[in-house]
């Protein structure tokens, strides 16, 4: 049993998941395009069991744990278990070059690695998917864990290329994630009314965009639909996968939406429940926005912006037909009310309205 205690912040995410596991036990929390799924009850129980195992087998030093794989529902179990056991997690996707994976492992220097896919890089302690499932379903460890997460505790670590091209670990705190989830869930409620809440997950878990769909969905009691890379690149698999997903909230990079628009089958008829597009990570073009409006006339389109260091996104703008048909680049909108943004000119002074400059997030 894992007891959730402590202040608000990331605890609200964990408490919400516990609440959904109790009140909506059979509601699907996560499923992938191969048909594998976990209910909220399973997500809660499995992550609790794994958290007990981690607590009993790791030093109490809050060292990071690497979770390696690609779009497996048990990766989410591992993420939550790490946090419940007092450790930040660091996801690595199988699409990473082997050299980069080895570099990240060397930097993180984890006590063990949870791997849902075969890992070529050597590490003395790797928990395979078979072992992971066994641990998750083992109820023999009855030790109670008090989950104490302060606002400044590191929730997860994502590696970017940085300015030099070398892996750079960005540490995101529980407080930062909480501020983001309060904002992102409010956006979904504002623009996507009614049920179901089924979120598309396009980005790998090692890319910060995935935080937008993964945790907003779990925070709101939605269902997360994991679309793996192989399916994304094969329209013969992609079309039936999307049709069977019943997604209502589309979260992706603009380039993936552009790719999908190359097939006329991807339209409102294929995805009748789809009511909201959330874009981040790249520039959303006017052409892509207008094409989406033509194919999905009832859906809203939100353009968001933010660096990994600021927890996915900090600004949002609804893209209307009037905005998209103009020649100017699409705006990134207004910031989260908990965030302050200034535009700084090259000389270090603040830019006046209409002047160009560098975005400074405070």
Coordinates of C-alpha atoms in Angstrom, one line a residue:
X1 CA 0.0 0.0 0.0
X2 CA 1.3 3.5 -0.9
X3 CA -0.1 6.3 1.3
X4 CA -0.1 9.7 -0.4
X5 CA 0.7 12.5 2.0
X6 CA 2.2 15.9 1.8
X7 CA 1.1 19.2 0.3
X8 CA -0.7 20.0 -2.9
X9 CA 1.4 20.0 -6.1
X10 CA 2.1 16.7 -7.7
X11 CA 0.2 15.1 -5.0
X12 CA -3.0 16.2 -6.7
X13 CA -2.0 14.2 -9.7
X14 CA -1.3 11.1 -7.6
X15 CA -4.4 11.6 -5.5
X16 CA -6.6 12.0 -8.6
X17 CA -5.3 8.8 -10.1
X18 CA -6.1 7.0 -6.7
X19 CA -9.6 8.5 -6.8
X20 CA -10.3 7.4 -10.3
X21 CA -8.9 3.9 -9.4
X22 CA -11.4 3.8 -6.5
X23 CA -14.4 5.3 -8.2
X24 CA -14.0 4.2 -11.8
X25 CA -12.0 1.0 -11.4
X26 CA -12.6 -0.4 -14.9
X27 CA -12.1 2.9 -16.8
X28 CA -9.2 2.4 -19.2
X29 CA -6.4 4.7 -18.2
X30 CA -4.0 3.9 -21.1
X31 CA -4.1 1.7 -24.2
X32 CA -1.8 1.4 -27.2
X33 CA -2.3 0.7 -30.9
X34 CA -1.5 -3.0 -30.3
X35 CA -4.6 -3.4 -28.1
X36 CA -2.7 -3.5 -24.7
X37 CA -4.4 -1.6 -22.0
X38 CA -4.5 -0.8 -18.3
X39 CA -7.4 0.4 -16.2
X40 CA -7.1 3.0 -13.5
X41 CA -7.3 0.3 -10.9
X42 CA -4.4 -1.6 -12.5
X43 CA -2.4 1.5 -13.0
X44 CA -2.8 2.4 -9.3
X45 CA -2.2 -1.1 -7.9
X46 CA 0.7 -2.0 -10.2
X47 CA 2.5 1.3 -9.6
X48 CA 2.0 0.8 -5.8
X49 CA 3.5 -2.7 -5.9
X50 CA 6.4 -1.5 -8.1
X51 CA 7.0 1.5 -5.8
X52 CA 7.3 -0.9 -2.8
X53 CA 9.9 -3.0 -4.7
X54 CA 11.9 0.2 -5.6
X55 CA 11.7 1.4 -2.1
X56 CA 13.0 -1.9 -0.7
X57 CA 15.8 -2.3 -3.3
X58 CA 17.2 1.1 -3.7
X59 CA 19.2 3.5 -1.5
X60 CA 17.1 6.3 0.0
X61 CA 19.0 8.9 -2.0
X62 CA 16.4 10.0 -4.5
X63 CA 18.7 8.9 -7.4
X64 CA 17.1 8.9 -10.9
X65 CA 15.7 5.7 -12.5
X66 CA 15.9 5.2 -16.2
X67 CA 12.8 3.9 -17.9
X68 CA 13.6 2.5 -21.4
X69 CA 11.2 1.5 -24.1
X70 CA 8.5 2.8 -26.5
X71 CA 4.8 3.3 -26.0
X72 CA 4.3 0.4 -23.6
X73 CA 1.5 1.0 -21.0
X74 CA 3.8 -0.4 -18.3
X75 CA 6.1 2.6 -18.9
X76 CA 3.5 4.8 -17.2
X77 CA 3.3 2.3 -14.3
X78 CA 7.1 2.7 -14.0
X79 CA 6.9 6.5 -14.1
X80 CA 4.4 6.7 -11.3
X81 CA 6.1 4.0 -9.2
X82 CA 9.4 5.9 -9.4
X83 CA 7.8 9.1 -8.1
X84 CA 5.9 7.3 -5.4
X85 CA 9.1 5.7 -4.2
X86 CA 10.8 9.1 -4.1
X87 CA 12.9 8.9 -7.2
X88 CA 12.7 11.0 -10.4
X89 CA 12.4 9.0 -13.6
X90 CA 14.3 9.5 -16.8
X91 CA 12.6 8.1 -20.0
X92 CA 14.7 7.0 -23.0
X93 CA 13.0 6.0 -26.2
X94 CA 14.2 3.1 -28.4
X95 CA 14.4 5.5 -31.3
X96 CA 17.5 7.1 -29.7
X97 CA 20.8 6.2 -31.3
X98 CA 22.7 3.6 -29.2
X99 CA 25.5 6.1 -28.5
X100 CA 23.1 8.7 -27.1
X101 CA 21.4 6.1 -24.9
X102 CA 24.8 5.1 -23.5
X103 CA 25.7 8.7 -23.0
X104 CA 22.5 9.4 -21.0
X105 CA 23.0 6.2 -18.9
X106 CA 26.5 7.3 -18.1
X107 CA 25.3 10.8 -17.1
X108 CA 22.4 9.6 -15.0
X109 CA 24.4 6.6 -13.5
X110 CA 21.2 4.9 -12.3
X111 CA 21.2 2.1 -9.7
X112 CA 19.0 0.1 -12.1
X113 CA 17.1 0.5 -15.3
X114 CA 13.5 -0.5 -16.1
X115 CA 13.4 -1.7 -19.7
X116 CA 10.2 -2.6 -21.6
X117 CA 12.2 -3.3 -24.7
X118 CA 15.6 -5.1 -25.1
X119 CA 18.5 -2.8 -24.1
X120 CA 21.8 -3.2 -25.9
X121 CA 23.7 -0.9 -23.6
X122 CA 25.3 -2.8 -20.7
X123 CA 24.1 -2.2 -17.2
X124 CA 24.5 -4.6 -14.2
X125 CA 20.9 -4.3 -13.2
X126 CA 18.1 -4.2 -15.8
X127 CA 14.5 -5.0 -15.0
X128 CA 13.0 -6.6 -18.1
X129 CA 9.3 -6.3 -19.1
X130 CA 8.7 -9.9 -17.9
X131 CA 10.2 -9.1 -14.5
X132 CA 8.4 -5.8 -14.4
X133 CA 5.0 -7.4 -14.9
X134 CA 5.8 -10.0 -12.3
X135 CA 6.7 -7.3 -9.8
X136 CA 3.7 -5.2 -10.6
X137 CA 1.3 -8.1 -9.9
X138 CA 3.1 -9.3 -6.8
X139 CA 1.1 -8.3 -3.7
X140 CA 3.5 -10.0 -1.2
X141 CA 5.3 -6.8 -0.4
X142 CA 3.0 -5.3 2.2
X143 CA 5.3 -2.5 3.4
X144 CA 3.6 0.9 3.6
X145 CA 5.3 3.7 1.8
X146 CA 4.7 7.3 2.8
X147 CA 5.0 9.3 -0.5
X148 CA 6.4 12.7 0.5
X149 CA 7.0 14.9 -2.5
X150 CA 7.9 18.5 -1.9
X151 CA 7.4 21.2 -4.5
X152 CA 11.1 21.3 -5.3
X153 CA 11.6 17.5 -5.6
X154 CA 12.5 16.5 -9.2
X155 CA 9.5 14.7 -10.8
X156 CA 11.2 13.7 -14.1
X157 CA 14.3 14.3 -16.1
X158 CA 14.2 14.8 -19.9
X159 CA 17.4 14.9 -22.0
X160 CA 17.6 17.4 -24.9
X161 CA 20.4 18.0 -27.3
X162 CA 21.3 21.4 -25.8
X163 CA 23.1 24.1 -27.7
X164 CA 26.2 21.9 -28.2
X165 CA 24.4 18.7 -29.4
X166 CA 25.4 16.8 -26.3
X167 CA 22.7 15.3 -24.1
X168 CA 21.5 17.8 -21.5
X169 CA 19.3 16.7 -18.6
X170 CA 16.4 19.1 -17.9
X171 CA 15.0 18.5 -14.4
X172 CA 11.3 19.3 -13.9
X173 CA 10.1 19.8 -10.3
X174 CA 6.8 18.6 -8.9
X175 CA 5.6 22.2 -8.5
X176 CA 6.4 23.0 -12.2
X177 CA 4.4 20.0 -13.3
X178 CA 1.5 21.0 -11.0
X179 CA 1.4 24.5 -12.4
X180 CA 1.4 23.1 -15.9
X181 CA -1.4 20.6 -15.2
X182 CA -3.7 23.2 -13.6
X183 CA -3.3 25.2 -16.8
X184 CA -3.5 22.4 -19.4
X185 CA -6.5 20.8 -17.8
X186 CA -8.3 24.2 -17.7
X187 CA -7.6 24.6 -21.4
X188 CA -9.1 21.3 -22.2
X189 CA -12.2 22.0 -20.2
X190 CA -12.5 25.4 -21.9
X191 CA -12.3 24.2 -25.5
X192 CA -13.4 20.5 -25.3
X193 CA -16.7 20.1 -23.6
X194 CA -18.3 16.8 -22.8
X195 CA -17.1 13.2 -22.9
X196 CA -15.2 11.1 -23.8
X197 CA -11.8 12.4 -22.9
X198 CA -9.5 10.3 -25.0
X199 CA -6.1 11.9 -25.6
X200 CA -3.8 11.0 -28.6
X201 CA -0.2 10.4 -27.6
X202 CA 2.0 10.9 -30.7
X203 CA 5.3 12.0 -29.2
X204 CA 7.7 9.5 -27.5
X205 CA 7.9 9.8 -23.7
X206 CA 11.5 11.2 -24.0
X207 CA 10.1 14.2 -25.8
X208 CA 8.5 16.9 -23.6
X209 CA 5.3 17.2 -25.7
X210 CA 4.3 13.8 -24.3
X211 CA 3.9 15.3 -20.9
X212 CA 1.0 17.4 -22.2
X213 CA -1.1 14.3 -23.2
X214 CA 0.1 11.8 -20.6
X215 CA -0.4 13.8 -17.5
X216 CA -3.2 16.0 -18.6
X217 CA -5.2 12.8 -19.4
X218 CA -4.4 11.1 -16.1
X219 CA -5.0 14.3 -14.2
X220 CA -8.5 14.6 -15.7
X221 CA -9.4 10.9 -15.6
X222 CA -9.2 10.5 -19.4
X223 CA -7.9 7.6 -21.5
X224 CA -4.5 7.9 -23.2
X225 CA -4.1 6.3 -26.6
X226 CA -0.5 5.5 -27.4
X227 CA 0.3 5.6 -31.1
X228 CA 3.7 3.9 -31.8
X229 CA 6.2 5.1 -34.4
X230 CA 5.8 2.1 -36.7
X231 CA 2.0 2.8 -37.0
X232 CA 2.5 6.5 -37.4
X233 CA 4.6 5.9 -40.5
X234 CA 2.3 3.4 -42.2
X235 CA -1.0 4.7 -43.4
X236 CA -2.3 1.1 -43.8
X237 CA -2.0 0.8 -40.0
X238 CA -2.5 4.4 -39.1
X239 CA -6.0 4.8 -40.5
X240 CA -7.6 1.8 -38.7
X241 CA -5.7 2.7 -35.5
X242 CA -7.1 6.2 -35.5
X243 CA -10.6 5.1 -36.4
X244 CA -10.6 2.6 -33.5
X245 CA -9.1 5.1 -31.0
X246 CA -12.1 7.4 -30.7
X247 CA -9.8 10.2 -29.7
X248 CA -11.4 13.5 -28.7
X249 CA -8.2 15.5 -27.9
X250 CA -5.4 15.4 -30.5
X251 CA -2.0 16.2 -29.1
X252 CA 0.9 16.2 -31.5
X253 CA 3.6 18.1 -33.3
X254 CA 2.3 20.2 -36.3
X255 CA 4.5 18.1 -38.6
X256 CA 2.6 14.9 -37.7
X257 CA -0.7 16.6 -38.4
X258 CA 0.7 17.8 -41.7
X259 CA 1.7 14.2 -42.5
X260 CA -1.8 12.9 -41.6
X261 CA -3.4 15.5 -43.8
X262 CA -1.8 13.9 -46.9
X263 CA -4.4 11.2 -46.7
X264 CA -8.0 12.4 -47.4
X265 CA -9.4 9.7 -45.1
X266 CA -8.2 11.6 -42.1
X267 CA -11.2 13.8 -41.5
X268 CA -14.2 14.4 -39.3
X269 CA -15.9 11.2 -40.6
X270 CA -13.0 9.1 -39.4
X271 CA -12.7 10.8 -36.1
X272 CA -16.2 12.2 -35.2
X273 CA -15.5 12.6 -31.5
X274 CA -12.4 14.8 -32.1
X275 CA -13.1 18.3 -30.7
X276 CA -9.7 19.8 -29.9
X277 CA -6.2 19.9 -31.4
X278 CA -3.3 20.8 -29.1
X279 CA 0.0 21.6 -30.9
X280 CA 3.4 22.3 -29.5
X281 CA 7.1 21.6 -30.2
X282 CA 7.2 23.1 -33.7
X283 CA 5.9 26.0 -35.7
X284 CA 2.2 25.5 -36.7
X285 CA 1.8 26.9 -40.3
X286 CA -1.2 28.8 -41.6
X287 CA -1.7 26.2 -44.3
X288 CA -1.8 23.3 -41.9
X289 CA -4.3 25.1 -39.7
X290 CA -6.6 26.0 -42.6
X291 CA -6.5 22.4 -43.9
X292 CA -7.5 21.1 -40.4
X293 CA -10.4 23.6 -40.3
X294 CA -11.6 22.2 -43.6
X295 CA -11.3 18.6 -42.5
X296 CA -12.5 19.1 -38.9
X297 CA -14.9 22.1 -39.0
X298 CA -16.3 21.4 -35.5
X299 CA -12.9 21.1 -33.8
X300 CA -10.9 23.9 -32.0
X301 CA -7.2 24.4 -32.8
X302 CA -4.8 25.6 -30.0
X303 CA -1.3 26.7 -30.8
X304 CA 1.0 26.5 -27.7
X305 CA 4.6 27.4 -27.1
X306 CA 7.2 26.6 -24.4
X307 CA 10.7 25.1 -23.9
X308 CA 11.4 21.9 -22.1
X309 CA 12.7 23.9 -19.1
X310 CA 9.4 25.6 -18.7
X311 CA 7.4 22.3 -18.6
X312 CA 6.1 21.8 -22.2
X313 CA 4.2 25.0 -22.8
X314 CA 3.5 28.4 -21.3
X315 CA 1.4 30.2 -23.9
X316 CA -1.7 29.4 -25.9
X317 CA -3.7 30.8 -28.7
X318 CA -6.9 29.6 -30.4
X319 CA -6.4 29.7 -34.1
X320 CA -9.5 30.9 -35.8
X321 CA -10.1 31.1 -39.6
X322 CA -9.7 34.9 -39.4
X323 CA -6.2 34.4 -37.9
X324 CA -5.1 31.6 -40.1
X325 CA -6.1 33.3 -43.4
X326 CA -3.8 36.3 -42.7
X327 CA -0.3 36.4 -44.2
X328 CA 1.4 36.8 -40.8
X329 CA 2.8 33.8 -38.9
X330 CA 0.4 32.3 -36.4
X331 CA 0.6 33.8 -32.9
X332 CA 1.7 31.8 -29.9
X333 CA -0.8 33.7 -27.7
X334 CA -0.9 34.7 -24.1
X335 CA 1.0 33.1 -21.2
X336 CA -0.2 31.0 -18.4
X337 CA -1.3 33.4 -15.6
X338 CA 1.3 31.8 -13.3
X339 CA 4.0 32.7 -15.7
X340 CA 5.6 36.1 -16.6
X341 CA 7.0 36.7 -20.0
X342 CA 9.1 39.6 -21.2
X343 CA 10.5 40.4 -24.6
X344 CA 14.2 41.6 -24.4
X345 CA 16.0 43.4 -27.1
X346 CA 19.7 42.7 -28.0
X347 CA 20.8 45.6 -25.8
X348 CA 19.2 44.1 -22.8
X349 CA 16.3 46.5 -22.6
X350 CA 12.6 45.5 -22.7
X351 CA 11.0 45.7 -26.1
X352 CA 8.0 47.9 -26.7
X353 CA 4.8 46.5 -28.3
X354 CA 5.5 45.6 -31.9
X355 CA 9.3 45.4 -31.4
X356 CA 11.2 42.2 -32.0
X357 CA 13.3 40.5 -29.2
X358 CA 14.1 37.4 -27.3
X359 CA 11.4 35.7 -25.2
X360 CA 12.3 35.6 -21.5
X361 CA 10.3 33.3 -19.3
X362 CA 10.3 34.3 -15.6

